[in-house]
């Protein structure tokens, strides 16, 4: 009897020790320890972008992917042109401006910052029926200032050259004129407000010549991109600098204004190596 009582007491003692041990570990034999992992933070909000029409494909690809990865975020894009986009950041009417030209001194003096997200070639485009295949930088400048006015002067068929360009404030125009040295001296047959409109105008006129973003002009039917000094406009030639008519694509922000959580997350994504394939697919040259 004493032996059985002793065994029973030992079992009870062992059970008590086990219970205390489990309690010290935060659980019981029947109740598992609580999960201490925290839930991931969900980003939400609206990010407004405004500016360069040439950046439409790039900003569209980046926005689509970011919104797919972050369902609580909506990104808007207003294609108003670089100058308006830069001004919108300055006045606070958008989160991130889009510029297809470098910022001017007076803009940086206002506290604006430009971050290069990609590079873009400015393609020189002619109607697909035009026999001219290559032009020098000097010839391009002479065409747009009116010094060369007929295609026969360039080895083409006789016909008055129609120069198609962008409106004042356009980043594409600013980039083209600054590189060709034709600021305020271009003689244009048509001055249009978007890259797409320039392409359509050149498509419809066999004597037309214009300029457009590489990302917008490549693979377009009805036009062709001429080589400049023997160098084709492509991702490789833009990146290595051998194609001379090129400019940056910028994300413009205010140095003294903190972006919202959603806007900062999108900015960080767009300027990271994770965005390279999207930028490349959109026809621009990634730099991250």
PDB file of N, CA and C in Angstrom, residues 31-105:
ATOM      1  N   UNK A  31      -2.636  23.781 -25.151  1.00  0.00           N
ATOM      2  CA  UNK A  31      -2.737  25.091 -25.798  1.00  0.00           C
ATOM      3  C   UNK A  31      -1.389  25.534 -26.326  1.00  0.00           C
ATOM      4  N   UNK A  32      -1.192  25.583 -27.658  1.00  0.00           N
ATOM      5  CA  UNK A  32       0.107  25.957 -28.228  1.00  0.00           C
ATOM      6  C   UNK A  32       0.434  27.418 -27.960  1.00  0.00           C
ATOM      7  N   UNK A  33       1.742  27.741 -28.003  1.00  0.00           N
ATOM      8  CA  UNK A  33       2.187  29.128 -27.794  1.00  0.00           C
ATOM      9  C   UNK A  33       1.610  30.030 -28.866  1.00  0.00           C
ATOM     10  N   UNK A  34       1.335  31.294 -28.520  1.00  0.00           N
ATOM     11  CA  UNK A  34       0.755  32.239 -29.455  1.00  0.00           C
ATOM     12  C   UNK A  34       1.763  32.625 -30.533  1.00  0.00           C
ATOM     13  N   UNK A  35       1.267  32.880 -31.757  1.00  0.00           N
ATOM     14  CA  UNK A  35       2.113  33.295 -32.881  1.00  0.00           C
ATOM     15  C   UNK A  35       2.549  34.741 -32.671  1.00  0.00           C
ATOM     16  N   UNK A  36       3.841  34.980 -32.660  1.00  0.00           N
ATOM     17  CA  UNK A  36       4.362  36.330 -32.395  1.00  0.00           C
ATOM     18  C   UNK A  36       4.679  37.095 -33.673  1.00  0.00           C
ATOM     19  N   UNK A  37       4.421  36.498 -34.870  1.00  0.00           N
ATOM     20  CA  UNK A  37       4.705  37.189 -36.126  1.00  0.00           C
ATOM     21  C   UNK A  37       3.726  38.335 -36.325  1.00  0.00           C
ATOM     22  N   UNK A  38       4.204  39.469 -36.871  1.00  0.00           N
ATOM     23  CA  UNK A  38       3.355  40.630 -37.128  1.00  0.00           C
ATOM     24  C   UNK A  38       2.927  40.659 -38.590  1.00  0.00           C
ATOM     25  N   UNK A  39       1.772  41.231 -38.861  1.00  0.00           N
ATOM     26  CA  UNK A  39       1.278  41.323 -40.222  1.00  0.00           C
ATOM     27  C   UNK A  39       2.053  42.397 -40.988  1.00  0.00           C
ATOM     28  N   UNK A  40       2.208  42.171 -42.315  1.00  0.00           N
ATOM     29  CA  UNK A  40       2.914  43.145 -43.148  1.00  0.00           C
ATOM     30  C   UNK A  40       2.086  44.434 -43.264  1.00  0.00           C
ATOM     31  N   UNK A  41       2.780  45.562 -43.319  1.00  0.00           N
ATOM     32  CA  UNK A  41       2.101  46.846 -43.446  1.00  0.00           C
ATOM     33  C   UNK A  41       1.550  47.005 -44.858  1.00  0.00           C
ATOM     34  N   UNK A  42       0.297  47.396 -44.978  1.00  0.00           N
ATOM     35  CA  UNK A  42      -0.342  47.597 -46.272  1.00  0.00           C
ATOM     36  C   UNK A  42      -0.280  49.072 -46.642  1.00  0.00           C
ATOM     37  N   UNK A  43       0.268  49.374 -47.841  1.00  0.00           N
ATOM     38  CA  UNK A  43       0.348  50.750 -48.311  1.00  0.00           C
ATOM     39  C   UNK A  43      -0.946  51.101 -49.019  1.00  0.00           C
ATOM     40  N   UNK A  44      -1.462  52.282 -48.768  1.00  0.00           N
ATOM     41  CA  UNK A  44      -2.680  52.722 -49.443  1.00  0.00           C
ATOM     42  C   UNK A  44      -2.602  54.217 -49.713  1.00  0.00           C
ATOM     43  N   UNK A  45      -3.407  54.663 -50.655  1.00  0.00           N
ATOM     44  CA  UNK A  45      -3.445  56.081 -50.980  1.00  0.00           C
ATOM     45  C   UNK A  45      -3.381  56.322 -52.482  1.00  0.00           C
ATOM     46  N   UNK A  46      -3.434  57.592 -52.863  1.00  0.00           N
ATOM     47  CA  UNK A  46      -3.363  57.991 -54.267  1.00  0.00           C
ATOM     48  C   UNK A  46      -2.075  58.763 -54.519  1.00  0.00           C
ATOM     49  N   UNK A  47      -1.401  58.441 -55.624  1.00  0.00           N
ATOM     50  CA  UNK A  47      -0.175  59.132 -56.030  1.00  0.00           C
ATOM     51  C   UNK A  47      -0.461  59.827 -57.357  1.00  0.00           C
ATOM     52  N   UNK A  48      -0.338  61.143 -57.383  1.00  0.00           N
ATOM     53  CA  UNK A  48      -0.610  61.891 -58.614  1.00  0.00           C
ATOM     54  C   UNK A  48       0.697  62.255 -59.306  1.00  0.00           C
ATOM     55  N   UNK A  49       0.795  61.919 -60.604  1.00  0.00           N
ATOM     56  CA  UNK A  49       1.950  62.293 -61.414  1.00  0.00           C
ATOM     57  C   UNK A  49       1.464  63.178 -62.555  1.00  0.00           C
ATOM     58  N   UNK A  50       2.341  64.081 -63.012  1.00  0.00           N
ATOM     59  CA  UNK A  50       1.935  65.082 -63.985  1.00  0.00           C
ATOM     60  C   UNK A  50       3.157  65.497 -64.803  1.00  0.00           C
ATOM     61  N   UNK A  51       3.015  65.554 -66.135  1.00  0.00           N
ATOM     62  CA  UNK A  51       4.123  66.076 -66.919  1.00  0.00           C
ATOM     63  C   UNK A  51       4.303  65.455 -68.286  1.00  0.00           C
ATOM     64  N   UNK A  52       5.539  65.114 -68.600  1.00  0.00           N
ATOM     65  CA  UNK A  52       5.997  64.728 -69.931  1.00  0.00           C
ATOM     66  C   UNK A  52       5.107  63.697 -70.628  1.00  0.00           C
ATOM     67  N   UNK A  53       4.677  64.030 -71.854  1.00  0.00           N
ATOM     68  CA  UNK A  53       3.912  63.070 -72.646  1.00  0.00           C
ATOM     69  C   UNK A  53       4.823  61.964 -73.176  1.00  0.00           C
ATOM     70  N   UNK A  54       6.116  62.257 -73.316  1.00  0.00           N
ATOM     71  CA  UNK A  54       7.065  61.244 -73.793  1.00  0.00           C
ATOM     72  C   UNK A  54       7.259  60.123 -72.788  1.00  0.00           C
ATOM     73  N   UNK A  55       6.948  60.399 -71.516  1.00  0.00           N
ATOM     74  CA  UNK A  55       7.134  59.386 -70.472  1.00  0.00           C
ATOM     75  C   UNK A  55       5.906  58.518 -70.261  1.00  0.00           C
ATOM     76  N   UNK A  56       4.925  58.640 -71.142  1.00  0.00           N
ATOM     77  CA  UNK A  56       3.653  57.929 -70.953  1.00  0.00           C
ATOM     78  C   UNK A  56       3.848  56.423 -70.816  1.00  0.00           C
ATOM     79  N   UNK A  57       4.621  55.819 -71.726  1.00  0.00           N
ATOM     80  CA  UNK A  57       4.795  54.369 -71.671  1.00  0.00           C
ATOM     81  C   UNK A  57       5.562  53.944 -70.430  1.00  0.00           C
ATOM     82  N   UNK A  58       6.592  54.707 -70.067  1.00  0.00           N
ATOM     83  CA  UNK A  58       7.403  54.368 -68.900  1.00  0.00           C
ATOM     84  C   UNK A  58       6.590  54.477 -67.625  1.00  0.00           C
ATOM     85  N   UNK A  59       5.924  55.614 -67.425  1.00  0.00           N
ATOM     86  CA  UNK A  59       5.157  55.806 -66.195  1.00  0.00           C
ATOM     87  C   UNK A  59       3.969  54.847 -66.157  1.00  0.00           C
ATOM     88  N   UNK A  60       3.429  54.518 -67.326  1.00  0.00           N
ATOM     89  CA  UNK A  60       2.318  53.572 -67.381  1.00  0.00           C
ATOM     90  C   UNK A  60       2.736  52.172 -66.940  1.00  0.00           C
ATOM     91  N   UNK A  61       3.889  51.719 -67.424  1.00  0.00           N
ATOM     92  CA  UNK A  61       4.373  50.391 -67.058  1.00  0.00           C
ATOM     93  C   UNK A  61       4.716  50.312 -65.578  1.00  0.00           C
ATOM     94  N   UNK A  62       5.373  51.342 -65.071  1.00  0.00           N
ATOM     95  CA  UNK A  62       5.754  51.360 -63.654  1.00  0.00           C
ATOM     96  C   UNK A  62       4.514  51.414 -62.754  1.00  0.00           C
ATOM     97  N   UNK A  63       3.558  52.248 -63.129  1.00  0.00           N
ATOM     98  CA  UNK A  63       2.346  52.400 -62.323  1.00  0.00           C
ATOM     99  C   UNK A  63       1.535  51.112 -62.301  1.00  0.00           C
ATOM    100  N   UNK A  64       1.392  50.490 -63.460  1.00  0.00           N
ATOM    101  CA  UNK A  64       0.597  49.259 -63.549  1.00  0.00           C
ATOM    102  C   UNK A  64       1.168  48.170 -62.647  1.00  0.00           C
ATOM    103  N   UNK A  65       2.489  47.995 -62.682  1.00  0.00           N
ATOM    104  CA  UNK A  65       3.112  46.963 -61.853  1.00  0.00           C
ATOM    105  C   UNK A  65       3.007  47.295 -60.369  1.00  0.00           C
ATOM    106  N   UNK A  66       3.234  48.563 -60.037  1.00  0.00           N
ATOM    107  CA  UNK A  66       3.192  48.947 -58.619  1.00  0.00           C
ATOM    108  C   UNK A  66       1.784  48.785 -58.059  1.00  0.00           C
ATOM    109  N   UNK A  67       0.769  49.155 -58.825  1.00  0.00           N
ATOM    110  CA  UNK A  67      -0.601  49.000 -58.350  1.00  0.00           C
ATOM    111  C   UNK A  67      -0.999  47.534 -58.246  1.00  0.00           C
ATOM    112  N   UNK A  68      -0.440  46.690 -59.137  1.00  0.00           N
ATOM    113  CA  UNK A  68      -0.713  45.255 -59.045  1.00  0.00           C
ATOM    114  C   UNK A  68      -0.116  44.671 -57.769  1.00  0.00           C
ATOM    115  N   UNK A  69       1.050  45.187 -57.379  1.00  0.00           N
ATOM    116  CA  UNK A  69       1.714  44.705 -56.162  1.00  0.00           C
ATOM    117  C   UNK A  69       1.150  45.338 -54.898  1.00  0.00           C
ATOM    118  N   UNK A  70       0.483  46.479 -55.036  1.00  0.00           N
ATOM    119  CA  UNK A  70      -0.048  47.219 -53.892  1.00  0.00           C
ATOM    120  C   UNK A  70      -1.482  47.645 -54.217  1.00  0.00           C
ATOM    121  N   UNK A  71      -2.416  46.763 -53.959  1.00  0.00           N
ATOM    122  CA  UNK A  71      -3.798  46.968 -54.396  1.00  0.00           C
ATOM    123  C   UNK A  71      -4.464  48.181 -53.750  1.00  0.00           C
ATOM    124  N   UNK A  72      -3.899  48.672 -52.654  1.00  0.00           N
ATOM    125  CA  UNK A  72      -4.495  49.826 -51.990  1.00  0.00           C
ATOM    126  C   UNK A  72      -4.043  51.162 -52.552  1.00  0.00           C
ATOM    127  N   UNK A  73      -3.169  51.134 -53.554  1.00  0.00           N
ATOM    128  CA  UNK A  73      -2.610  52.372 -54.113  1.00  0.00           C
ATOM    129  C   UNK A  73      -3.172  52.639 -55.508  1.00  0.00           C
ATOM    130  N   UNK A  74      -3.537  53.886 -55.777  1.00  0.00           N
ATOM    131  CA  UNK A  74      -3.959  54.325 -57.103  1.00  0.00           C
ATOM    132  C   UNK A  74      -2.987  55.397 -57.584  1.00  0.00           C
ATOM    133  N   UNK A  75      -2.442  55.204 -58.786  1.00  0.00           N
ATOM    134  CA  UNK A  75      -1.507  56.175 -59.360  1.00  0.00           C
ATOM    135  C   UNK A  75      -2.165  56.823 -60.568  1.00  0.00           C
ATOM    136  N   UNK A  76      -2.210  58.144 -60.593  1.00  0.00           N
ATOM    137  CA  UNK A  76      -2.798  58.863 -61.713  1.00  0.00           C
ATOM    138  C   UNK A  76      -1.700  59.546 -62.531  1.00  0.00           C
ATOM    139  N   UNK A  77      -1.970  59.758 -63.811  1.00  0.00           N
ATOM    140  CA  UNK A  77      -1.000  60.383 -64.715  1.00  0.00           C
ATOM    141  C   UNK A  77      -1.718  61.406 -65.584  1.00  0.00           C
ATOM    142  N   UNK A  78      -1.247  62.645 -65.547  1.00  0.00           N
ATOM    143  CA  UNK A  78      -1.810  63.724 -66.346  1.00  0.00           C
ATOM    144  C   UNK A  78      -0.759  64.184 -67.360  1.00  0.00           C
ATOM    145  N   UNK A  79      -0.917  63.839 -68.649  1.00  0.00           N
ATOM    146  CA  UNK A  79       0.101  64.148 -69.658  1.00  0.00           C
ATOM    147  C   UNK A  79       0.029  65.586 -70.140  1.00  0.00           C
ATOM    148  N   UNK A  80       0.612  66.499 -69.396  1.00  0.00           N
ATOM    149  CA  UNK A  80       0.496  67.929 -69.684  1.00  0.00           C
ATOM    150  C   UNK A  80       1.739  68.532 -70.328  1.00  0.00           C
ATOM    151  N   UNK A  81       2.846  67.783 -70.372  1.00  0.00           N
ATOM    152  CA  UNK A  81       4.114  68.335 -70.838  1.00  0.00           C
ATOM    153  C   UNK A  81       5.044  68.616 -69.670  1.00  0.00           C
ATOM    154  N   UNK A  82       6.337  68.588 -69.930  1.00  0.00           N
ATOM    155  CA  UNK A  82       7.331  68.710 -68.867  1.00  0.00           C
ATOM    156  C   UNK A  82       7.208  70.007 -68.071  1.00  0.00           C
ATOM    157  N   UNK A  83       7.060  71.116 -68.783  1.00  0.00           N
ATOM    158  CA  UNK A  83       7.002  72.402 -68.094  1.00  0.00           C
ATOM    159  C   UNK A  83       5.862  72.485 -67.111  1.00  0.00           C
ATOM    160  N   UNK A  84       4.689  72.005 -67.508  1.00  0.00           N
ATOM    161  CA  UNK A  84       3.528  72.030 -66.619  1.00  0.00           C
ATOM    162  C   UNK A  84       3.710  71.066 -65.456  1.00  0.00           C
ATOM    163  N   UNK A  85       4.305  69.901 -65.733  1.00  0.00           N
ATOM    164  CA  UNK A  85       4.546  68.941 -64.668  1.00  0.00           C
ATOM    165  C   UNK A  85       5.478  69.484 -63.599  1.00  0.00           C
ATOM    166  N   UNK A  86       6.520  70.159 -64.031  1.00  0.00           N
ATOM    167  CA  UNK A  86       7.472  70.762 -63.095  1.00  0.00           C
ATOM    168  C   UNK A  86       6.787  71.837 -62.263  1.00  0.00           C
ATOM    169  N   UNK A  87       5.989  72.660 -62.910  1.00  0.00           N
ATOM    170  CA  UNK A  87       5.265  73.723 -62.204  1.00  0.00           C
ATOM    171  C   UNK A  87       4.255  73.137 -61.210  1.00  0.00           C
ATOM    172  N   UNK A  88       3.652  72.008 -61.578  1.00  0.00           N
ATOM    173  CA  UNK A  88       2.671  71.372 -60.691  1.00  0.00           C
ATOM    174  C   UNK A  88       3.313  70.894 -59.400  1.00  0.00           C
ATOM    175  N   UNK A  89       4.546  70.406 -59.481  1.00  0.00           N
ATOM    176  CA  UNK A  89       5.258  70.013 -58.265  1.00  0.00           C
ATOM    177  C   UNK A  89       5.546  71.248 -57.421  1.00  0.00           C
ATOM    178  N   UNK A  90       5.962  72.310 -58.082  1.00  0.00           N
ATOM    179  CA  UNK A  90       6.313  73.540 -57.373  1.00  0.00           C
ATOM    180  C   UNK A  90       5.126  74.106 -56.596  1.00  0.00           C
ATOM    181  N   UNK A  91       3.928  74.016 -57.189  1.00  0.00           N
ATOM    182  CA  UNK A  91       2.735  74.562 -56.540  1.00  0.00           C
ATOM    183  C   UNK A  91       2.057  73.555 -55.617  1.00  0.00           C
ATOM    184  N   UNK A  92       2.527  72.308 -55.644  1.00  0.00           N
ATOM    185  CA  UNK A  92       1.947  71.291 -54.778  1.00  0.00           C
ATOM    186  C   UNK A  92       0.690  70.648 -55.300  1.00  0.00           C
ATOM    187  N   UNK A  93       0.394  70.827 -56.595  1.00  0.00           N
ATOM    188  CA  UNK A  93      -0.825  70.240 -57.150  1.00  0.00           C
ATOM    189  C   UNK A  93      -0.635  68.808 -57.640  1.00  0.00           C
ATOM    190  N   UNK A  94       0.587  68.275 -57.557  1.00  0.00           N
ATOM    191  CA  UNK A  94       0.815  66.851 -57.822  1.00  0.00           C
ATOM    192  C   UNK A  94       1.935  66.358 -56.913  1.00  0.00           C
ATOM    193  N   UNK A  95       2.024  65.056 -56.759  1.00  0.00           N
ATOM    194  CA  UNK A  95       3.062  64.479 -55.894  1.00  0.00           C
ATOM    195  C   UNK A  95       4.415  64.419 -56.586  1.00  0.00           C
ATOM    196  N   UNK A  96       4.419  63.893 -57.811  1.00  0.00           N
ATOM    197  CA  UNK A  96       5.666  63.692 -58.549  1.00  0.00           C
ATOM    198  C   UNK A  96       5.510  64.255 -59.959  1.00  0.00           C
ATOM    199  N   UNK A  97       6.428  65.125 -60.345  1.00  0.00           N
ATOM    200  CA  UNK A  97       6.417  65.661 -61.697  1.00  0.00           C
ATOM    201  C   UNK A  97       7.227  64.772 -62.626  1.00  0.00           C
ATOM    202  N   UNK A  98       6.907  64.824 -63.899  1.00  0.00           N
ATOM    203  CA  UNK A  98       7.607  64.030 -64.907  1.00  0.00           C
ATOM    204  C   UNK A  98       8.206  64.979 -65.938  1.00  0.00           C
ATOM    205  N   UNK A  99       9.515  64.910 -66.108  1.00  0.00           N
ATOM    206  CA  UNK A  99      10.185  65.818 -67.036  1.00  0.00           C
ATOM    207  C   UNK A  99      11.109  65.050 -67.962  1.00  0.00           C
ATOM    208  N   UNK A 100      11.034  65.368 -69.246  1.00  0.00           N
ATOM    209  CA  UNK A 100      11.939  64.757 -70.216  1.00  0.00           C
ATOM    210  C   UNK A 100      13.034  65.742 -70.619  1.00  0.00           C
ATOM    211  N   UNK A 101      13.414  66.559 -69.680  1.00  0.00           N
ATOM    212  CA  UNK A 101      14.580  67.450 -69.833  1.00  0.00           C
ATOM    213  C   UNK A 101      15.163  67.704 -68.446  1.00  0.00           C
ATOM    214  N   UNK A 102      16.409  68.163 -68.424  1.00  0.00           N
ATOM    215  CA  UNK A 102      17.020  68.530 -67.153  1.00  0.00           C
ATOM    216  C   UNK A 102      16.354  69.777 -66.597  1.00  0.00           C
ATOM    217  N   UNK A 103      16.373  69.913 -65.286  1.00  0.00           N
ATOM    218  CA  UNK A 103      15.805  71.095 -64.660  1.00  0.00           C
ATOM    219  C   UNK A 103      16.685  72.315 -64.943  1.00  0.00           C
ATOM    220  N   UNK A 104      16.047  73.460 -65.065  1.00  0.00           N
ATOM    221  CA  UNK A 104      16.767  74.705 -65.278  1.00  0.00           C
ATOM    222  C   UNK A 104      17.184  75.297 -63.932  1.00  0.00           C
ATOM    223  N   UNK A 105      18.136  76.208 -63.967  1.00  0.00           N
ATOM    224  CA  UNK A 105      18.642  76.814 -62.727  1.00  0.00           C
ATOM    225  C   UNK A 105      17.525  77.443 -61.910  1.00  0.00           C
TER     226      UNK A 105
END
